[in-house]
XYZ file of C-alpha atoms in Angstrom:
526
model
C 87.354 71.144 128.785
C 85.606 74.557 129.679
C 84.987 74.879 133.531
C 81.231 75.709 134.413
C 79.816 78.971 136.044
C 76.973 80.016 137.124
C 74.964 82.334 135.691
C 74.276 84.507 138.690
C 78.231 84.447 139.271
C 78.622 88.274 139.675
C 82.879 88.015 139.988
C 83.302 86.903 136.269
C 85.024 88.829 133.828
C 82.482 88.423 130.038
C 84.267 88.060 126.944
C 82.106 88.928 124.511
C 84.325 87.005 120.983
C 86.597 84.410 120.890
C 88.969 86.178 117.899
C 92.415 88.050 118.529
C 91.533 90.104 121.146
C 88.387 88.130 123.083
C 90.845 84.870 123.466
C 93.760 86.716 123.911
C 92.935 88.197 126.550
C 90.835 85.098 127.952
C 94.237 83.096 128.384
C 96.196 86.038 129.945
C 93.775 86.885 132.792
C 93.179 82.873 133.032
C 96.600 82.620 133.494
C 96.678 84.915 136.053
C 94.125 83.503 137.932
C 90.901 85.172 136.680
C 87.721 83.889 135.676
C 85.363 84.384 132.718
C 83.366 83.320 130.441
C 83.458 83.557 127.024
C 80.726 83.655 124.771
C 81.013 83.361 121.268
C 78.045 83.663 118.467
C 79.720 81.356 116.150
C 79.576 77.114 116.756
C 83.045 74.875 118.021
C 85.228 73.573 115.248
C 87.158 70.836 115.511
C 90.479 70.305 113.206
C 88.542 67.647 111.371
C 85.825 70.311 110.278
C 89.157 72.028 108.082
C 89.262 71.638 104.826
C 91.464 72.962 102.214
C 88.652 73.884 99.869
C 87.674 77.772 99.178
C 84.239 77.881 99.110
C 83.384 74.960 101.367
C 85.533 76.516 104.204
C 83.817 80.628 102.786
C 80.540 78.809 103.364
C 80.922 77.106 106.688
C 82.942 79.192 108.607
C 82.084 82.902 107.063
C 79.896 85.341 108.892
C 77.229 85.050 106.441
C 74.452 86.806 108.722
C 72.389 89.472 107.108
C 74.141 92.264 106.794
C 73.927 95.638 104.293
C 76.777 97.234 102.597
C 75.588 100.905 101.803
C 77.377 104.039 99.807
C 78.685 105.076 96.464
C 81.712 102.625 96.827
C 81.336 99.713 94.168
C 81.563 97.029 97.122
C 78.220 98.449 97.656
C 77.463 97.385 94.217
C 79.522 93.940 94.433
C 78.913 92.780 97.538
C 75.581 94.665 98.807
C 75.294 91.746 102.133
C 78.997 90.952 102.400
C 81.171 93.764 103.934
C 83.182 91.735 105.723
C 85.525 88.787 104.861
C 85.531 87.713 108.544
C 84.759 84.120 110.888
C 81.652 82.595 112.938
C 83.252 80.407 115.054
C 85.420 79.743 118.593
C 88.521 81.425 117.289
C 86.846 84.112 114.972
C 88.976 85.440 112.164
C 92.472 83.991 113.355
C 90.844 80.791 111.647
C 90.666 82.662 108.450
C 93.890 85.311 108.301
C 96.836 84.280 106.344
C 99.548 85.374 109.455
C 100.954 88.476 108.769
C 101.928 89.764 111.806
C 103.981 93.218 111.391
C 104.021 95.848 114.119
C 102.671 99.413 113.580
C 105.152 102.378 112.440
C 105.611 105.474 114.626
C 103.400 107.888 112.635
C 101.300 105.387 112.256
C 100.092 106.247 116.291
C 100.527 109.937 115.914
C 98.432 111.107 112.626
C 96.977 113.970 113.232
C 100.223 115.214 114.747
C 102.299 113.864 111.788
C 99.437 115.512 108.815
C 97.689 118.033 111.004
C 93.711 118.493 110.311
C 92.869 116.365 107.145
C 89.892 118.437 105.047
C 86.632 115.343 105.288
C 88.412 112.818 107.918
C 88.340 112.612 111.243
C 91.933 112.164 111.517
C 93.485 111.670 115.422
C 96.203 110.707 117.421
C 96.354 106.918 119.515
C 96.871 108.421 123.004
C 99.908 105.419 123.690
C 102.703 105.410 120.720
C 105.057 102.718 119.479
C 107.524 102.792 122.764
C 105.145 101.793 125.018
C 103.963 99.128 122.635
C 107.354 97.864 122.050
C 107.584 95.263 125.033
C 104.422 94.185 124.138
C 104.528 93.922 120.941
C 107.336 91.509 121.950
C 105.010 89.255 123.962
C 102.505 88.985 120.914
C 105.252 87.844 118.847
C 106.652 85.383 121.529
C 103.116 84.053 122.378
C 102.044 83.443 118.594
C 105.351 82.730 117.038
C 106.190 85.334 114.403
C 108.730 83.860 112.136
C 111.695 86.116 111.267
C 111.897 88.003 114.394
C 114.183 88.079 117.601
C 111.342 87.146 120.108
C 111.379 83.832 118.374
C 114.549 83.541 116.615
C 112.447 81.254 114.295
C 113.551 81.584 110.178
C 111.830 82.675 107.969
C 109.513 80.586 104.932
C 111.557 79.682 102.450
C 111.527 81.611 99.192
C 108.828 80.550 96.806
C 108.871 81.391 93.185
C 105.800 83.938 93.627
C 108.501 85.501 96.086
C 111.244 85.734 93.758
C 109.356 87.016 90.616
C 107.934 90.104 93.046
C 111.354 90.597 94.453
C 113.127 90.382 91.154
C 110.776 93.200 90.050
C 111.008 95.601 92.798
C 114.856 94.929 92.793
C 114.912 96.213 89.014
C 112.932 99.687 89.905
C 114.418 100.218 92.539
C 112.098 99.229 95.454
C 112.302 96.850 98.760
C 110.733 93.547 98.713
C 111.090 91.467 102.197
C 109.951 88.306 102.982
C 106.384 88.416 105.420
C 106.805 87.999 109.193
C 104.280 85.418 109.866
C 102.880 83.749 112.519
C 103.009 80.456 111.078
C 105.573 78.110 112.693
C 108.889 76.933 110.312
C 109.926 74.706 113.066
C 107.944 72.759 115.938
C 106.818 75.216 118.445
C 104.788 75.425 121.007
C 103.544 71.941 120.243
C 102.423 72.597 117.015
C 103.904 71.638 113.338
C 106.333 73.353 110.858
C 104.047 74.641 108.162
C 103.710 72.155 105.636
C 103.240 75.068 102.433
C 99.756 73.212 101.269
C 98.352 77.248 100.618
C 95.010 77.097 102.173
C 96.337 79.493 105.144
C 92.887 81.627 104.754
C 90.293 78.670 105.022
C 91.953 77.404 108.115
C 95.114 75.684 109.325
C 94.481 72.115 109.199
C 97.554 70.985 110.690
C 97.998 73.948 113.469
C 101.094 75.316 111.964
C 99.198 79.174 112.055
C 98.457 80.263 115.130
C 94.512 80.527 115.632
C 93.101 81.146 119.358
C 91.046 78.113 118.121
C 94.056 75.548 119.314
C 95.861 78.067 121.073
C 94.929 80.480 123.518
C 91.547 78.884 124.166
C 92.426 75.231 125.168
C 95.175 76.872 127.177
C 92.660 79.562 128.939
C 90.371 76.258 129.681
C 92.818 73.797 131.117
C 93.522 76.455 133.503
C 90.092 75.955 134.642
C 88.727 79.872 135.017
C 87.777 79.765 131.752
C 84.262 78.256 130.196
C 83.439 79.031 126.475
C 79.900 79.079 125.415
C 80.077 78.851 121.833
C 76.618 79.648 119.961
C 75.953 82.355 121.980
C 74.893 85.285 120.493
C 74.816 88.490 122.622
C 71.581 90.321 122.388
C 72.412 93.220 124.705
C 74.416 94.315 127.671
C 72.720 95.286 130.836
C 73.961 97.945 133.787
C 72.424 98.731 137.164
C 71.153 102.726 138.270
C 74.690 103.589 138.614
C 75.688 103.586 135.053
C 77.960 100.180 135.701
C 77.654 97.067 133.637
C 76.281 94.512 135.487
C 75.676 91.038 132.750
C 75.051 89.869 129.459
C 72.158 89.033 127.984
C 72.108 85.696 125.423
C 70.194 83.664 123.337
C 72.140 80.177 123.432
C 71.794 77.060 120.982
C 68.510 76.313 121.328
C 67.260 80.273 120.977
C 66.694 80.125 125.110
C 67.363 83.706 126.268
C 70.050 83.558 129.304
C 71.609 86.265 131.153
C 75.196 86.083 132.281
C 75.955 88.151 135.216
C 79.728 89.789 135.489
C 82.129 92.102 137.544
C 83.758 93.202 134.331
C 82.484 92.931 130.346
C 84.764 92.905 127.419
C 83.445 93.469 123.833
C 85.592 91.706 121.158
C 83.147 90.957 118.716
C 84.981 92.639 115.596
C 84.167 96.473 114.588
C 81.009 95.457 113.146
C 79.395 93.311 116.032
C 80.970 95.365 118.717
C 79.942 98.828 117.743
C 76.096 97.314 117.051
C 76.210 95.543 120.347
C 76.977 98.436 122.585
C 73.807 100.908 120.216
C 71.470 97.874 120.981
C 72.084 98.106 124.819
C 70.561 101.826 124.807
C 68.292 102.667 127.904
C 67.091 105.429 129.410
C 69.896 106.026 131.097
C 71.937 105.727 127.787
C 69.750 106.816 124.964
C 72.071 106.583 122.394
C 73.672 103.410 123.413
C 76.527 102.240 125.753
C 79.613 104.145 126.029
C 78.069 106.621 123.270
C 78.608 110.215 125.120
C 80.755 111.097 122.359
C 78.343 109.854 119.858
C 81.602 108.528 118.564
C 80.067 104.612 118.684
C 79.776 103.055 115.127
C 81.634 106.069 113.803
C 85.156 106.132 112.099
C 85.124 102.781 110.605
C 87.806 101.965 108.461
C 88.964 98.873 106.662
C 92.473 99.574 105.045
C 92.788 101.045 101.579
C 93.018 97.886 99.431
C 93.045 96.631 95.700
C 94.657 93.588 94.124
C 96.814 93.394 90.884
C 97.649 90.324 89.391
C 100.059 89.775 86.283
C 100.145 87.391 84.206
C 103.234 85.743 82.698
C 104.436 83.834 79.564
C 106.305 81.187 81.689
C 104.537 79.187 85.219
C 104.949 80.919 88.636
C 102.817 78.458 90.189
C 101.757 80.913 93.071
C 99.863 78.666 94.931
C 103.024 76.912 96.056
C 103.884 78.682 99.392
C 102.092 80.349 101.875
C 99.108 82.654 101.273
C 101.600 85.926 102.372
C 105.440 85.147 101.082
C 106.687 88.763 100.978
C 105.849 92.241 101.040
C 106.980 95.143 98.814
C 107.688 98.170 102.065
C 108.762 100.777 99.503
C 105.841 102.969 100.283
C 105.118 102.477 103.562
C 106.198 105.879 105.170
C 104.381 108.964 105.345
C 105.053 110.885 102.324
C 102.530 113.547 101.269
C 105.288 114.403 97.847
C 103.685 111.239 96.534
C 100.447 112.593 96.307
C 98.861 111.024 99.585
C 99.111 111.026 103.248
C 100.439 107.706 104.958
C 101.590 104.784 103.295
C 100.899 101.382 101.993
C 102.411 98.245 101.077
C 102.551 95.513 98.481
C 101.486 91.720 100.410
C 102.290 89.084 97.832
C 99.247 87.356 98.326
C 98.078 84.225 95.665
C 94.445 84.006 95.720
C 93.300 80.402 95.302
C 91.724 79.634 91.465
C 87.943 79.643 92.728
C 88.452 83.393 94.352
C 90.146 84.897 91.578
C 87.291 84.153 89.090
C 85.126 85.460 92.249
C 87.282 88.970 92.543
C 89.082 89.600 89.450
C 86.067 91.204 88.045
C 83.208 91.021 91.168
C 79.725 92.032 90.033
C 80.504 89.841 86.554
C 79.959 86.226 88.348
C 83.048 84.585 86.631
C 81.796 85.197 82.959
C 83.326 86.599 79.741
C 86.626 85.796 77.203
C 88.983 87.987 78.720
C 88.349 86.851 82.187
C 88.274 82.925 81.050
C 91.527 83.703 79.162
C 93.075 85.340 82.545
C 91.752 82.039 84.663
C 93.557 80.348 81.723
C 96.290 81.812 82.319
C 96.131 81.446 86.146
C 98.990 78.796 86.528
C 101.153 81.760 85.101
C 100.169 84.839 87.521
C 101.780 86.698 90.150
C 99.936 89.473 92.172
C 99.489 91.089 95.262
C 97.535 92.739 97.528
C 97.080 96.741 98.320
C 97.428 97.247 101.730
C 97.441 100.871 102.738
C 96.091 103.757 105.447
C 92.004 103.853 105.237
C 91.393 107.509 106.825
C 88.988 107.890 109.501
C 86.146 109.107 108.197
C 82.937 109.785 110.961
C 80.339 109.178 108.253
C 82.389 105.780 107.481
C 80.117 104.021 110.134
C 77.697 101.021 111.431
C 74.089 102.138 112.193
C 71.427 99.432 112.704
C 68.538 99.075 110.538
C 65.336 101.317 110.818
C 62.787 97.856 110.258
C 64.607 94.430 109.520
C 65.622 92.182 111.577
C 67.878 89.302 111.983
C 67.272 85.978 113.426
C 67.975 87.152 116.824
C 65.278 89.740 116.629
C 68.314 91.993 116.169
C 68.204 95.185 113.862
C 70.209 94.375 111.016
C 73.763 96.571 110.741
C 74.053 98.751 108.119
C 78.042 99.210 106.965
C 78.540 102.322 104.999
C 81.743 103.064 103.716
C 83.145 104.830 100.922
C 86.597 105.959 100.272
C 87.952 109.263 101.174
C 90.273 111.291 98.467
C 93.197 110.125 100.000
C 92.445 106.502 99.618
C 91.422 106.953 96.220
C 95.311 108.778 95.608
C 96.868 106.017 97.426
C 95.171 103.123 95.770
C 95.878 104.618 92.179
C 99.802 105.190 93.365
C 99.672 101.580 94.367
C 98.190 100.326 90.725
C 100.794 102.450 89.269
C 103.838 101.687 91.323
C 102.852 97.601 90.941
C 102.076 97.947 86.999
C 105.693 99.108 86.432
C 107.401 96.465 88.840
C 105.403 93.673 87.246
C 106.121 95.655 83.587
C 110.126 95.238 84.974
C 109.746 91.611 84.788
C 108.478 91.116 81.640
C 104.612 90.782 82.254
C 102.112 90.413 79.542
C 98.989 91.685 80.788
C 98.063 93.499 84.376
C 95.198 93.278 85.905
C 93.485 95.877 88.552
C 91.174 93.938 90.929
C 88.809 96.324 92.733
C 88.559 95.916 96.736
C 86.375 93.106 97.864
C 85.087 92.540 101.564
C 87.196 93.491 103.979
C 88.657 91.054 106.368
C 90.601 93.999 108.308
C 87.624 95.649 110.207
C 89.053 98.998 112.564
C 87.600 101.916 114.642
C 84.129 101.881 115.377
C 84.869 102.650 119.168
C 88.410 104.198 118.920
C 90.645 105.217 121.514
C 90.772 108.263 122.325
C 92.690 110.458 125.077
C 89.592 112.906 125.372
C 85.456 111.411 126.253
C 84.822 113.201 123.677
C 86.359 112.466 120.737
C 86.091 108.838 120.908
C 84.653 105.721 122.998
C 87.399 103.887 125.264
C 90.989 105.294 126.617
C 94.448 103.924 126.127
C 93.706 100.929 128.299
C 90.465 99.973 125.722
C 88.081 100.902 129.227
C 85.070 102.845 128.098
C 85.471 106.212 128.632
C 81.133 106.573 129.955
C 81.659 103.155 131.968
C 84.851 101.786 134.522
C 83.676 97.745 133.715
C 83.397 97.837 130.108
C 86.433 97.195 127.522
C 86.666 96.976 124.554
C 89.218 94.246 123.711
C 89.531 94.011 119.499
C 90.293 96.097 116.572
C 87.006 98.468 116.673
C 89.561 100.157 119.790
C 91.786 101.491 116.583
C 92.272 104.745 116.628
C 94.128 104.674 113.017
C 94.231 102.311 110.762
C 97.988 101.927 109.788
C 99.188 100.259 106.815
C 100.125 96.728 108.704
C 97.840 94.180 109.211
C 95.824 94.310 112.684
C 96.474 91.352 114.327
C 99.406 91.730 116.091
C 98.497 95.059 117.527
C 95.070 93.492 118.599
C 97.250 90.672 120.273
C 99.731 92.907 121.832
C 96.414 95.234 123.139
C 94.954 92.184 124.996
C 97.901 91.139 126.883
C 98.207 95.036 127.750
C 94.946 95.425 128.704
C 95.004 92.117 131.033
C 97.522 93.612 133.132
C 95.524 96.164 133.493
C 92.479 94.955 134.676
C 94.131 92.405 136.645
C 95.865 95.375 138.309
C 92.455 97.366 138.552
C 90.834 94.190 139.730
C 93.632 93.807 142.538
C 92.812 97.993 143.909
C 89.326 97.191 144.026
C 88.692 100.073 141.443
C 86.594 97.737 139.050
């Protein structure tokens, strides 16, 4: 179990999330002797608590604080207090991701080199690129067990009949299809099971199989004994002495008891809508417009991945539900190729959505009612679909402010999320409904639907890296650019968006940044 620490322990590094980045980087500096403590809003699940049932698992393990969802996007309109898709709970949203774990492309780190000035984004380069990442991108997949690569040597899924239907149809115009590299074991490893393909991957791994810092990185970081996790904690601010250096945490625990957590070293990880509000609700004199905020580049650039869904349907069964949540992904279209229309790229993520969420998202706003959605649901035993995965621009007006009056139950101001999608994403989403009608047209569909985005579950930028103070809020080690002891430690550190899913370059970021404030820790210099 979690060691205990005092609260007046002034040595301790505070984790501020539990998630990709927060226990990441818990177990690396545990393992290297260093103490913290981890607090996480969200309460302790135990295996038991998993379920494989959609909206039981949505309801008790969602982020369902309030929350508004502002702009002229229709996910405004949909989902006006859900922006996010994401977890409360030790573990965060590696409890609720379906494993894709694909590195970043080269471009991907160098945008604004690769396009130049983008009219209406705020377009910039990462100031590291994919050769320093490379070794550590190595680790991630080593440490979390990415099927299909050579850290692990560990096979890939096996091909479901969602897979081959996909693949048949990119094979016939012309496209790539691959099968996903996942972080979810296909053998015993690292004493957890083979995945055993029951398809509720999103609401939780009830057997272990997907890696989750829940049963990973956590009870590892604790049995090394420098690590105590204090789950229903919800940060209310962070505090810093005349100097300008953070110098603790404040708290409210289980019971609503305020508590202040003193620390050499704080690291934000609280996902790019939590982080970003945390560091604007620590203002103070000395920091008017919040922590970190010189740029004014806090909240700012937030960016969620281009997506859409597009389901066919089929005269004969594909019974999609039969393999893993992510079996394959179409990479045809992941490059940067402005001839198509758009900057950057996107892919296809075979993705089946479980019965209850399709009626949910095949036509939000419409609460599951009408013929020619009931005929679709019908239908549902015969569809094949995927996901749109692409580049989401940076766009500074894309951003998370807090709430001129309400509150939350914290005494918090609420965050306000606006986001809307920039021309480009708009090009890119309507090349990926055209590109996926005429490889599920290939194979003989019947009917295609277009679902529109719903909330995002890929959260980026909000305090982005940046090589300058003043274009953005931490440097290439995630260390605030304003303050030496403060990191930031998850995806809000995303400079770019990329098409791949986050998680592995969150991963890969914490065990970086670990060595480097283990190294800073060792010179004295924080």
């Amino acid at each position: 179990m979690s060691a205990k620490f005092d609260l007046n322990d002034d040595s301790l590094v505070v984790i501020i999330g539990s998630g990709a980045g927060g226990g990441t980087l818990a177990n690396e500096l545990a393992q290297k002797g260093i103490r913290s403590v981890v607090l996480e809003a969200g309460k302790r699940f135990k295996m038991d608590d998993i379920e494989n049932d959609e909206w039981k698992m949505f309801g008790k393990i969602s982020w369902l604080d309030k929350r508004y969802v502002v702009g002229p996007a229709r996910i405004a309109e949909d989902f006006p207090n859900l922006p996010a898709w994401i977890v409360k709970g030790v573990g965060g949203a590696t409890m609720h991701w379906a494993g894709v774990a694909m590195r970043f492309q080269e471009h991907e780190f160098k945008m604004k080199t690769t396009n130049g000035t983008v009219p209406g984004a705020n377009v910039l380069d990462w100031p590291i690129s994919l050769k320093e990442m490379e070794p550590y991108y190595v680790k991630a997949e080593k440490k979390m067990g990415v099927c299909g690569t050579e850290a692990t040597g560990m096979p890939y899924h096996g091909k479901s009949s969602h897979y081959k239907v996909v693949a048949e149809g990119a094979k016939r115009i012309g496209a790539r299809c691959e099968q996903a590299k996942l972080a979810i074991n296909t053998e015993v490893r690292d004493g957890r099971p083979p995945c055993q393909v029951n398809g509720f991957c999103m609401q939780g791994c009830r057997i272990g199989a997907k890696w989750s810092t829940m049963y990973t990185e956590i009870p590892k970081a604790e049995a090394t004994g420098n690590v105590e996790v204090r789950p229903q904690s919800m940060v209310l601010r962070i505090e810093h002495d005349k100097t300008g250096k953070v110098t603790g945490v404040l708290y409210a625990d289980k019971d609503g008891n305020q508590q202040l957590q003193k620390a050499r070293i704080v690291a934000v990880a609280g996902n790019s809508i939590e982080s970003p509000r945390m560091l604007l609700n620590s203002e103070s004199s000395m920091f008017p417009d919040g922590l970190a905020n010189s740029s004014g580049q806090v909240g700012q650039n937030y960016m969620t991945h281009t997506t859409g869904g597009v389901y066919a349907e089929f005269e004969k069964p594909v019974h999609m539900y039969k393999s893993t949540v992510v079996p394959g992904i179409v990479h045809e279209w992941k490059d940067n190729d402005p001839t198509r229309g758009h900057l950057a790229g996107y892919e296809l993520e075979i993705l089946h959505l479980g019965l209850p969420f399709m009626s949910a998202f095949l036509n939000p706003g419409k609460g599951g009612w009408g013929r020619e959605l009931a005929d679709s649901l019908a239908n549902y035993g015969n569809m094949a679909g995927f996901w749109i995965c692409g580049e989401d621009m940076a766009v500074e007006s894309n951003n998370i402010t807090l709430h001129a009056t309400e509150k939350d139950q914290y005494g918090l101001p609420v965050p306000v999320v606006y986001k809307t999608d920039h021309i480009n994403d708009t090009r890119m989403r309507n090349h990926a409904y055209d590109r996926s009608k005429e490889l599920f047209d290939a194979v003989g569909a019947l009917k295609v639907n277009n679902l529109p985005p719903y909330p995002a579950s890929h959260n980026m930028g909000t305090n982005r890296m940046s090589e300058h103070a003043r274009d953005g809020v931490v440097n290439r080690w995630g260390q605030a650019h304003d303050i030496k002891n403060l990191f930031v430690s998850d995806g809000s550190q995303f400079t770019s968006s990329g098409t791949e899913n986050p998680t592995l370059t969150i991963v890969a970021l914490a065990i970086r940044q670990a060595d480097y404030i283990a190294d800073q820790m060792k010179r004295k210099e924080i």
